[in-house]
Amino acid sequence: MISDEDKERVRQATDFVQLVAETVELRQRGQEFWGCCPFHGEKTPSFKVNPATGLWHCFGCGDGGDVFSYVQRREGLEFLDAVRYLADRAGIELHEERGASRGPKKTRLMEALGEAESYFHTMLMRGKGPGPDSARRYLAGRGFGSDVCRRWGLGFAPGRGSLVSLLREKGFSPAELVAADLAQDRSGRLVDRFYDRVMFPIHDEMGRTIAFGGRILEKRDNVAKYLNTRDTAAFNKGKHLYAYDRAKEAMAATGEAIVCEGYTDVIAMHEAGFTNTVAALGTAFRLDHVRLMERQRVSRIVCLFDGDAAGQRAAERAVRYLDQTSAALLCVVLPDNLDPMEFLSERGADALRAVLDGARPLMEFVFEKRLSAHDLSAPGRRVRALQDMASLLAPLKRSVLLDEYATRLADILGMDVEQTKRAICDAPVRDLDEAAPATAARARRASVPERGEEHSSADYAPAPDDYLPLEATDAAPAPAAGAPLAALSSDERMQVAAERELLSAIATRPDEMRGYGERIASLNWCDERHEAMAWAMLSTPDGSAPSDVVAAATAVVPEAPRLLSGGRVMGESELSEQKRLDLIVDTAELLSSRRRIRQIRARLKGSLPDEASAEALFAEATALQRRAAELSRALSSVSSE
């Protein structure tokens, strides 16, 4: 707990008017200072601060209080955190910190860190020898000249105990240097923590040095590329953002925050005019980082990730915070595996602004990228895609957004919505820092051949569970709830059965089925290998024997004989042959139309390239609904005969 005495010390040490003037333009009227309220939009000032009483009030929204309540409201903090915020600002060490840490004072650590920044910077700018020269060449090669190095306080750590010697001369104890993570104790000998590295100083929101990131100049075996300050009494990597002290005003002014992945990216972004940019510090993007940006009332957080697999994983990790912030979480992954610094160097700030303006909702990007690693051509493979996506969405299992995302996923995969939700809720919440995304190899992608291409049957050898079992497509009860294939929607299971009936009809009546070729060509197949079989059989010459037609199908899908043997409708004795063929094709087209409508619905829920695309999809869905109604009436008339 924080004592009343400490609270009063903090209150007395805070210049309330100066604090408010950081974000509000104030004008003095007698003993009071007036301005427009920072907590609601207004054009006529109705917000006042009285330095004599230490109170504030807004006559527009009716809110008011003391300096602590003001900081709570402005920074989005709880009361005790507001006291700590003001204590840090005033350089006051609270008794709770001394009692809890039992180590060197936080203020002493920050003083040591500040001295270290000054030393590192001097070594970079004025140091002699191969080390400083290499550091200057490295930074110059990234477009960071002397002016940039000065503005950002960049430095060079020579190591060899030079920093320890300097700070010991300035009166800092070994315990203080170790506690600040500037030094390490090696069998009783104190050595520099950072050695032969370019140094990036990290500041808190008030601009005070709290940590460092150091990058090696040349790759060395078993040496990390980046070395970051460990968590200390002054620094917590999960709660701080690189350059937040520089970016917070731009965030508040623009209502937007941009999150990158590296120090050099952030510097390049700021130097190019994107001054609302920050980066996480040696850790994944976390909820505390989101909360920190929310203090500046941002409405958009754009995650600007590198265009590689690590960038995709970073986007997936951020998904879990979608329902925990009022800001829209958006995502941009740069093309050609470029990072922001490379993109700016090659294409310029205007090109990057256009990319940022086109930022997509984070979940839409993750859906597309994660599912692109899966072959969705076969129902069994879509079940595996569901299992993979369920593990990704598991952190949202108790979120109000679950229905929306489960419905979208079900539409894309042709799944039952309730079973999709159940799969998500049953999936364990993984540590996404350790998990890698699904890969194309793991998904065992299998393409369908274009008509006329030469392929061997081995190219399309299916996994054992890629095809639905017969009992899943029969009129008999579907698989029990909880069985993997039960997640498929009833329409999907029926369409698989209808496609098999269609294939059986082609196998037994190839010449008659050629007359339906145009309709068959328009089908949206549930299983793309069924389509490959259909075209292989319809491509046989007129008059081919059924055995030759089956052989053509087997050449592209080895399991064709088993699949073609299960047809039932052609054996129906109550209908004429023509009606049986019409029934088979009508049923397949009806279910295909419904499938395509679901796909369009899922597409319309995401973002589209332009309004014309949305209109075209809507028109297609409308036409398909009309066609589905016609087919339903036709099938109803057959059943009533």
PDB file of C-alpha atoms in Angstrom, residues 188-423:
ATOM      1  CA  GLY A 188      33.543 -11.942  -8.189  1.00  0.00           C
ATOM      2  CA  ARG A 189      34.693  -9.871 -11.162  1.00  0.00           C
ATOM      3  CA  LEU A 190      32.321  -7.211 -12.515  1.00  0.00           C
ATOM      4  CA  VAL A 191      32.135  -7.096 -16.346  1.00  0.00           C
ATOM      5  CA  ASP A 192      30.112  -5.043 -18.812  1.00  0.00           C
ATOM      6  CA  ARG A 193      26.805  -6.590 -19.837  1.00  0.00           C
ATOM      7  CA  PHE A 194      26.995  -5.106 -23.379  1.00  0.00           C
ATOM      8  CA  TYR A 195      30.080  -5.674 -25.516  1.00  0.00           C
ATOM      9  CA  ASP A 196      30.905  -4.563 -29.082  1.00  0.00           C
ATOM     10  CA  ARG A 197      27.309  -3.618 -29.905  1.00  0.00           C
ATOM     11  CA  VAL A 198      25.397  -0.687 -31.370  1.00  0.00           C
ATOM     12  CA  MET A 199      23.218   0.592 -28.535  1.00  0.00           C
ATOM     13  CA  PHE A 200      19.609   1.749 -28.692  1.00  0.00           C
ATOM     14  CA  PRO A 201      18.557   3.535 -25.478  1.00  0.00           C
ATOM     15  CA  ILE A 202      15.015   2.838 -24.277  1.00  0.00           C
ATOM     16  CA  HIS A 203      13.106   5.528 -22.422  1.00  0.00           C
ATOM     17  CA  ASP A 204       9.974   5.605 -20.316  1.00  0.00           C
ATOM     18  CA  GLU A 205       7.054   7.819 -21.245  1.00  0.00           C
ATOM     19  CA  MET A 206       8.752  10.782 -19.593  1.00  0.00           C
ATOM     20  CA  GLY A 207      11.927  10.330 -21.605  1.00  0.00           C
ATOM     21  CA  ARG A 208      14.106   8.857 -18.843  1.00  0.00           C
ATOM     22  CA  THR A 209      16.544   6.090 -19.723  1.00  0.00           C
ATOM     23  CA  ILE A 210      15.342   2.737 -18.375  1.00  0.00           C
ATOM     24  CA  ALA A 211      16.973   0.081 -20.586  1.00  0.00           C
ATOM     25  CA  PHE A 212      18.991  -0.696 -23.703  1.00  0.00           C
ATOM     26  CA  GLY A 213      18.858  -2.844 -26.788  1.00  0.00           C
ATOM     27  CA  GLY A 214      22.221  -3.801 -28.264  1.00  0.00           C
ATOM     28  CA  ARG A 215      22.880  -5.195 -31.752  1.00  0.00           C
ATOM     29  CA  ILE A 216      26.028  -7.043 -32.750  1.00  0.00           C
ATOM     30  CA  LEU A 217      28.029  -5.604 -35.645  1.00  0.00           C
ATOM     31  CA  GLU A 218      29.206  -8.904 -37.096  1.00  0.00           C
ATOM     32  CA  LYS A 219      27.581 -12.292 -36.842  1.00  0.00           C
ATOM     33  CA  ARG A 220      29.297 -14.499 -34.280  1.00  0.00           C
ATOM     34  CA  ASP A 221      28.573 -18.117 -33.440  1.00  0.00           C
ATOM     35  CA  ASN A 222      26.352 -18.639 -30.397  1.00  0.00           C
ATOM     36  CA  VAL A 223      25.921 -14.860 -29.973  1.00  0.00           C
ATOM     37  CA  ALA A 224      22.429 -13.379 -30.089  1.00  0.00           C
ATOM     38  CA  LYS A 225      21.852 -10.742 -32.747  1.00  0.00           C
ATOM     39  CA  TYR A 226      20.105  -8.513 -30.206  1.00  0.00           C
ATOM     40  CA  LEU A 227      20.760  -8.335 -26.496  1.00  0.00           C
ATOM     41  CA  ASN A 228      18.141  -6.510 -24.436  1.00  0.00           C
ATOM     42  CA  THR A 229      18.091  -5.329 -20.859  1.00  0.00           C
ATOM     43  CA  ARG A 230      16.429  -7.861 -18.594  1.00  0.00           C
ATOM     44  CA  ASP A 231      13.449  -6.852 -16.473  1.00  0.00           C
ATOM     45  CA  THR A 232      14.602  -4.640 -13.606  1.00  0.00           C
ATOM     46  CA  ALA A 233      13.064  -2.338 -11.015  1.00  0.00           C
ATOM     47  CA  ALA A 234      13.195   0.397 -13.667  1.00  0.00           C
ATOM     48  CA  PHE A 235      12.128  -1.610 -16.718  1.00  0.00           C
ATOM     49  CA  ASN A 236       9.562  -4.236 -17.695  1.00  0.00           C
ATOM     50  CA  LYS A 237       9.698  -5.249 -21.346  1.00  0.00           C
ATOM     51  CA  GLY A 238       6.076  -6.341 -21.310  1.00  0.00           C
ATOM     52  CA  LYS A 239       4.876  -2.915 -20.174  1.00  0.00           C
ATOM     53  CA  HIS A 240       7.046  -0.507 -22.161  1.00  0.00           C
ATOM     54  CA  LEU A 241       7.199   0.361 -25.849  1.00  0.00           C
ATOM     55  CA  TYR A 242      10.204   1.650 -27.728  1.00  0.00           C
ATOM     56  CA  ALA A 243       9.805   5.366 -28.634  1.00  0.00           C
ATOM     57  CA  TYR A 244       6.499   5.703 -26.765  1.00  0.00           C
ATOM     58  CA  ASP A 245       7.785   8.923 -25.198  1.00  0.00           C
ATOM     59  CA  ARG A 246       8.285  10.355 -28.690  1.00  0.00           C
ATOM     60  CA  ALA A 247       5.147   8.889 -30.246  1.00  0.00           C
ATOM     61  CA  LYS A 248       2.456   9.544 -27.639  1.00  0.00           C
ATOM     62  CA  GLU A 249       1.660  13.096 -28.722  1.00  0.00           C
ATOM     63  CA  ALA A 250       1.353  12.076 -32.366  1.00  0.00           C
ATOM     64  CA  MET A 251      -0.854   9.157 -31.299  1.00  0.00           C
ATOM     65  CA  ALA A 252      -3.170  11.528 -29.446  1.00  0.00           C
ATOM     66  CA  ALA A 253      -3.226  13.968 -32.366  1.00  0.00           C
ATOM     67  CA  THR A 254      -3.901  11.376 -35.084  1.00  0.00           C
ATOM     68  CA  GLY A 255      -5.903   8.822 -33.104  1.00  0.00           C
ATOM     69  CA  GLU A 256      -3.674   6.147 -34.623  1.00  0.00           C
ATOM     70  CA  ALA A 257      -0.720   4.095 -33.384  1.00  0.00           C
ATOM     71  CA  ILE A 258       1.635   2.087 -35.590  1.00  0.00           C
ATOM     72  CA  VAL A 259       3.429  -0.902 -34.072  1.00  0.00           C
ATOM     73  CA  CYS A 260       6.626  -2.209 -35.695  1.00  0.00           C
ATOM     74  CA  GLU A 261       8.942  -5.039 -34.731  1.00  0.00           C
ATOM     75  CA  GLY A 262      12.387  -3.431 -34.427  1.00  0.00           C
ATOM     76  CA  TYR A 263      14.340  -0.406 -33.225  1.00  0.00           C
ATOM     77  CA  THR A 264      15.706   0.557 -36.641  1.00  0.00           C
ATOM     78  CA  ASP A 265      12.237   0.268 -38.167  1.00  0.00           C
ATOM     79  CA  VAL A 266      10.828   2.694 -35.609  1.00  0.00           C
ATOM     80  CA  ILE A 267      13.621   5.200 -36.157  1.00  0.00           C
ATOM     81  CA  ALA A 268      13.204   5.007 -39.931  1.00  0.00           C
ATOM     82  CA  MET A 269       9.449   5.491 -39.559  1.00  0.00           C
ATOM     83  CA  HIS A 270       9.840   8.571 -37.355  1.00  0.00           C
ATOM     84  CA  GLU A 271      12.470  10.082 -39.635  1.00  0.00           C
ATOM     85  CA  ALA A 272      10.059   9.592 -42.570  1.00  0.00           C
ATOM     86  CA  GLY A 273       7.302  11.454 -40.748  1.00  0.00           C
ATOM     87  CA  PHE A 274       5.411   8.567 -39.151  1.00  0.00           C
ATOM     88  CA  THR A 275       5.957   9.875 -35.632  1.00  0.00           C
ATOM     89  CA  ASN A 276       3.179   7.791 -34.076  1.00  0.00           C
ATOM     90  CA  THR A 277       5.251   4.586 -34.383  1.00  0.00           C
ATOM     91  CA  VAL A 278       6.454   2.328 -31.546  1.00  0.00           C
ATOM     92  CA  ALA A 279       7.803  -1.208 -31.124  1.00  0.00           C
ATOM     93  CA  ALA A 280       7.547  -3.985 -28.573  1.00  0.00           C
ATOM     94  CA  LEU A 281      10.772  -4.651 -26.677  1.00  0.00           C
ATOM     95  CA  GLY A 282      12.192  -8.127 -27.053  1.00  0.00           C
ATOM     96  CA  THR A 283       8.805  -9.701 -26.450  1.00  0.00           C
ATOM     97  CA  ALA A 284       5.535 -10.378 -28.205  1.00  0.00           C
ATOM     98  CA  PHE A 285       2.915  -7.664 -28.526  1.00  0.00           C
ATOM     99  CA  ARG A 286       0.963  -7.839 -25.243  1.00  0.00           C
ATOM    100  CA  LEU A 287      -2.198  -6.506 -23.689  1.00  0.00           C
ATOM    101  CA  ASP A 288      -0.249  -4.059 -21.512  1.00  0.00           C
ATOM    102  CA  HIS A 289       1.124  -2.543 -24.710  1.00  0.00           C
ATOM    103  CA  VAL A 290      -2.423  -2.115 -26.010  1.00  0.00           C
ATOM    104  CA  ARG A 291      -3.460  -0.477 -22.745  1.00  0.00           C
ATOM    105  CA  LEU A 292      -0.476   1.884 -22.934  1.00  0.00           C
ATOM    106  CA  MET A 293      -1.508   3.105 -26.372  1.00  0.00           C
ATOM    107  CA  GLU A 294      -5.130   3.396 -25.323  1.00  0.00           C
ATOM    108  CA  ARG A 295      -4.077   6.098 -22.874  1.00  0.00           C
ATOM    109  CA  GLN A 296      -3.658   8.370 -25.887  1.00  0.00           C
ATOM    110  CA  ARG A 297      -7.264   7.729 -26.994  1.00  0.00           C
ATOM    111  CA  VAL A 298      -6.201   5.944 -30.179  1.00  0.00           C
ATOM    112  CA  SER A 299      -9.000   4.534 -32.307  1.00  0.00           C
ATOM    113  CA  ARG A 300      -6.714   2.556 -34.662  1.00  0.00           C
ATOM    114  CA  ILE A 301      -3.727   0.366 -33.850  1.00  0.00           C
ATOM    115  CA  VAL A 302      -1.972  -0.668 -37.054  1.00  0.00           C
ATOM    116  CA  CYS A 303       0.357  -3.634 -36.645  1.00  0.00           C
ATOM    117  CA  LEU A 304       3.053  -3.153 -39.288  1.00  0.00           C
ATOM    118  CA  PHE A 305       4.740  -6.522 -39.385  1.00  0.00           C
ATOM    119  CA  ASP A 306       7.666  -7.704 -41.475  1.00  0.00           C
ATOM    120  CA  GLY A 307       6.648  -9.639 -44.573  1.00  0.00           C
ATOM    121  CA  ASP A 308       7.919 -13.006 -43.345  1.00  0.00           C
ATOM    122  CA  ALA A 309       6.764 -15.957 -41.273  1.00  0.00           C
ATOM    123  CA  ALA A 310       7.717 -14.163 -38.059  1.00  0.00           C
ATOM    124  CA  GLY A 311       5.468 -11.281 -39.074  1.00  0.00           C
ATOM    125  CA  GLN A 312       2.579 -13.660 -39.595  1.00  0.00           C
ATOM    126  CA  ARG A 313       3.118 -15.209 -36.169  1.00  0.00           C
ATOM    127  CA  ALA A 314       3.178 -11.732 -34.629  1.00  0.00           C
ATOM    128  CA  ALA A 315      -0.187 -10.992 -36.234  1.00  0.00           C
ATOM    129  CA  GLU A 316      -1.619 -14.244 -34.904  1.00  0.00           C
ATOM    130  CA  ARG A 317      -0.427 -13.481 -31.381  1.00  0.00           C
ATOM    131  CA  ALA A 318      -2.227 -10.122 -31.465  1.00  0.00           C
ATOM    132  CA  VAL A 319      -5.585 -11.776 -32.246  1.00  0.00           C
ATOM    133  CA  ARG A 320      -6.208 -12.566 -28.586  1.00  0.00           C
ATOM    134  CA  TYR A 321      -6.582  -8.851 -27.775  1.00  0.00           C
ATOM    135  CA  LEU A 322      -9.326  -8.077 -30.296  1.00  0.00           C
ATOM    136  CA  ASP A 323     -12.081  -8.060 -27.699  1.00  0.00           C
ATOM    137  CA  GLN A 324     -10.053  -6.304 -25.013  1.00  0.00           C
ATOM    138  CA  THR A 325      -9.647  -2.920 -26.641  1.00  0.00           C
ATOM    139  CA  SER A 326     -11.976  -0.279 -28.024  1.00  0.00           C
ATOM    140  CA  ALA A 327      -9.405   0.510 -30.719  1.00  0.00           C
ATOM    141  CA  ALA A 328      -9.624  -1.208 -34.086  1.00  0.00           C
ATOM    142  CA  LEU A 329      -6.729  -3.665 -34.474  1.00  0.00           C
ATOM    143  CA  LEU A 330      -5.540  -3.537 -38.071  1.00  0.00           C
ATOM    144  CA  CYS A 331      -2.691  -5.252 -39.861  1.00  0.00           C
ATOM    145  CA  VAL A 332      -0.268  -4.559 -42.683  1.00  0.00           C
ATOM    146  CA  VAL A 333       2.344  -7.051 -43.847  1.00  0.00           C
ATOM    147  CA  LEU A 334       4.744  -5.440 -46.289  1.00  0.00           C
ATOM    148  CA  PRO A 335       5.315  -7.104 -49.668  1.00  0.00           C
ATOM    149  CA  ASP A 336       8.410  -8.924 -50.875  1.00  0.00           C
ATOM    150  CA  ASN A 337       9.525  -9.763 -47.320  1.00  0.00           C
ATOM    151  CA  LEU A 338      10.554  -6.141 -46.770  1.00  0.00           C
ATOM    152  CA  ASP A 339      10.760  -4.612 -43.323  1.00  0.00           C
ATOM    153  CA  PRO A 340       9.599  -0.981 -42.823  1.00  0.00           C
ATOM    154  CA  MET A 341      13.118   0.461 -43.076  1.00  0.00           C
ATOM    155  CA  GLU A 342      13.789  -1.384 -46.343  1.00  0.00           C
ATOM    156  CA  PHE A 343      10.395  -0.436 -47.739  1.00  0.00           C
ATOM    157  CA  LEU A 344      10.953   3.252 -46.983  1.00  0.00           C
ATOM    158  CA  SER A 345      14.418   3.134 -48.522  1.00  0.00           C
ATOM    159  CA  GLU A 346      13.227   1.452 -51.727  1.00  0.00           C
ATOM    160  CA  ARG A 347       9.772   2.966 -52.239  1.00  0.00           C
ATOM    161  CA  GLY A 348       9.449   6.040 -50.059  1.00  0.00           C
ATOM    162  CA  ALA A 349       7.071   7.473 -47.490  1.00  0.00           C
ATOM    163  CA  ASP A 350       4.184   8.117 -49.903  1.00  0.00           C
ATOM    164  CA  ALA A 351       4.092   4.467 -50.917  1.00  0.00           C
ATOM    165  CA  LEU A 352       4.089   3.403 -47.274  1.00  0.00           C
ATOM    166  CA  ARG A 353       1.277   5.806 -46.430  1.00  0.00           C
ATOM    167  CA  ALA A 354      -0.823   4.226 -49.175  1.00  0.00           C
ATOM    168  CA  VAL A 355      -0.109   0.782 -47.715  1.00  0.00           C
ATOM    169  CA  LEU A 356      -1.037   1.936 -44.206  1.00  0.00           C
ATOM    170  CA  ASP A 357      -4.254   3.522 -45.451  1.00  0.00           C
ATOM    171  CA  GLY A 358      -5.193   0.116 -46.820  1.00  0.00           C
ATOM    172  CA  ALA A 359      -4.641  -1.684 -43.504  1.00  0.00           C
ATOM    173  CA  ARG A 360      -6.969  -4.644 -43.116  1.00  0.00           C
ATOM    174  CA  PRO A 361      -8.765  -5.867 -40.018  1.00  0.00           C
ATOM    175  CA  LEU A 362      -6.340  -8.077 -38.144  1.00  0.00           C
ATOM    176  CA  MET A 363      -8.653 -11.067 -37.998  1.00  0.00           C
ATOM    177  CA  GLU A 364      -9.373 -10.939 -41.722  1.00  0.00           C
ATOM    178  CA  PHE A 365      -5.655 -11.036 -42.480  1.00  0.00           C
ATOM    179  CA  VAL A 366      -5.059 -13.899 -40.045  1.00  0.00           C
ATOM    180  CA  PHE A 367      -7.986 -15.896 -41.486  1.00  0.00           C
ATOM    181  CA  GLU A 368      -6.632 -15.561 -44.990  1.00  0.00           C
ATOM    182  CA  LYS A 369      -3.005 -16.326 -44.171  1.00  0.00           C
ATOM    183  CA  ARG A 370      -3.699 -19.211 -41.803  1.00  0.00           C
ATOM    184  CA  LEU A 371      -6.179 -20.871 -44.141  1.00  0.00           C
ATOM    185  CA  SER A 372      -3.880 -20.411 -47.144  1.00  0.00           C
ATOM    186  CA  ALA A 373      -1.642 -23.048 -45.546  1.00  0.00           C
ATOM    187  CA  HIS A 374      -4.410 -25.613 -45.939  1.00  0.00           C
ATOM    188  CA  ASP A 375      -5.832 -27.424 -48.920  1.00  0.00           C
ATOM    189  CA  LEU A 376      -9.584 -26.888 -48.556  1.00  0.00           C
ATOM    190  CA  SER A 377     -10.489 -29.029 -51.565  1.00  0.00           C
ATOM    191  CA  ALA A 378     -11.606 -32.055 -49.539  1.00  0.00           C
ATOM    192  CA  PRO A 379     -13.975 -32.228 -46.558  1.00  0.00           C
ATOM    193  CA  GLY A 380     -11.525 -34.171 -44.401  1.00  0.00           C
ATOM    194  CA  ARG A 381      -8.894 -31.542 -45.024  1.00  0.00           C
ATOM    195  CA  ARG A 382     -11.310 -28.790 -44.090  1.00  0.00           C
ATOM    196  CA  VAL A 383     -11.815 -30.580 -40.786  1.00  0.00           C
ATOM    197  CA  ARG A 384      -8.071 -30.369 -40.174  1.00  0.00           C
ATOM    198  CA  ALA A 385      -8.175 -26.681 -41.084  1.00  0.00           C
ATOM    199  CA  LEU A 386     -10.932 -26.226 -38.504  1.00  0.00           C
ATOM    200  CA  GLN A 387      -8.801 -27.862 -35.834  1.00  0.00           C
ATOM    201  CA  ASP A 388      -5.889 -25.566 -36.673  1.00  0.00           C
ATOM    202  CA  MET A 389      -8.063 -22.425 -36.686  1.00  0.00           C
ATOM    203  CA  ALA A 390      -9.756 -23.477 -33.460  1.00  0.00           C
ATOM    204  CA  SER A 391      -6.406 -23.461 -31.671  1.00  0.00           C
ATOM    205  CA  LEU A 392      -5.787 -19.938 -32.977  1.00  0.00           C
ATOM    206  CA  LEU A 393      -9.202 -18.647 -31.892  1.00  0.00           C
ATOM    207  CA  ALA A 394      -9.196 -20.431 -28.535  1.00  0.00           C
ATOM    208  CA  PRO A 395      -8.238 -17.259 -26.591  1.00  0.00           C
ATOM    209  CA  LEU A 396     -11.552 -15.753 -27.769  1.00  0.00           C
ATOM    210  CA  LYS A 397     -13.700 -18.670 -26.585  1.00  0.00           C
ATOM    211  CA  ARG A 398     -15.336 -16.506 -23.911  1.00  0.00           C
ATOM    212  CA  SER A 399     -15.493 -13.404 -26.081  1.00  0.00           C
ATOM    213  CA  VAL A 400     -18.617 -11.734 -27.393  1.00  0.00           C
ATOM    214  CA  LEU A 401     -16.881 -11.919 -30.790  1.00  0.00           C
ATOM    215  CA  LEU A 402     -16.937 -15.722 -30.823  1.00  0.00           C
ATOM    216  CA  ASP A 403     -20.256 -15.967 -32.688  1.00  0.00           C
ATOM    217  CA  GLU A 404     -19.071 -13.652 -35.449  1.00  0.00           C
ATOM    218  CA  TYR A 405     -15.763 -15.417 -36.033  1.00  0.00           C
ATOM    219  CA  ALA A 406     -17.204 -18.911 -35.682  1.00  0.00           C
ATOM    220  CA  THR A 407     -19.908 -18.098 -38.236  1.00  0.00           C
ATOM    221  CA  ARG A 408     -17.376 -16.677 -40.667  1.00  0.00           C
ATOM    222  CA  LEU A 409     -15.115 -19.694 -40.288  1.00  0.00           C
ATOM    223  CA  ALA A 410     -18.042 -22.085 -40.668  1.00  0.00           C
ATOM    224  CA  ASP A 411     -19.101 -20.341 -43.896  1.00  0.00           C
ATOM    225  CA  ILE A 412     -15.591 -20.536 -45.341  1.00  0.00           C
ATOM    226  CA  LEU A 413     -15.114 -24.196 -44.458  1.00  0.00           C
ATOM    227  CA  GLY A 414     -18.663 -25.409 -45.029  1.00  0.00           C
ATOM    228  CA  MET A 415     -19.019 -26.375 -41.392  1.00  0.00           C
ATOM    229  CA  ASP A 416     -21.855 -26.436 -38.924  1.00  0.00           C
ATOM    230  CA  VAL A 417     -21.725 -23.201 -36.909  1.00  0.00           C
ATOM    231  CA  GLU A 418     -22.441 -24.793 -33.528  1.00  0.00           C
ATOM    232  CA  GLN A 419     -19.870 -27.507 -34.083  1.00  0.00           C
ATOM    233  CA  THR A 420     -17.360 -24.852 -35.139  1.00  0.00           C
ATOM    234  CA  LYS A 421     -17.986 -22.928 -31.918  1.00  0.00           C
ATOM    235  CA  ARG A 422     -17.648 -26.136 -29.933  1.00  0.00           C
ATOM    236  CA  ALA A 423     -14.313 -26.911 -31.602  1.00  0.00           C
TER     237      ALA A 423
END
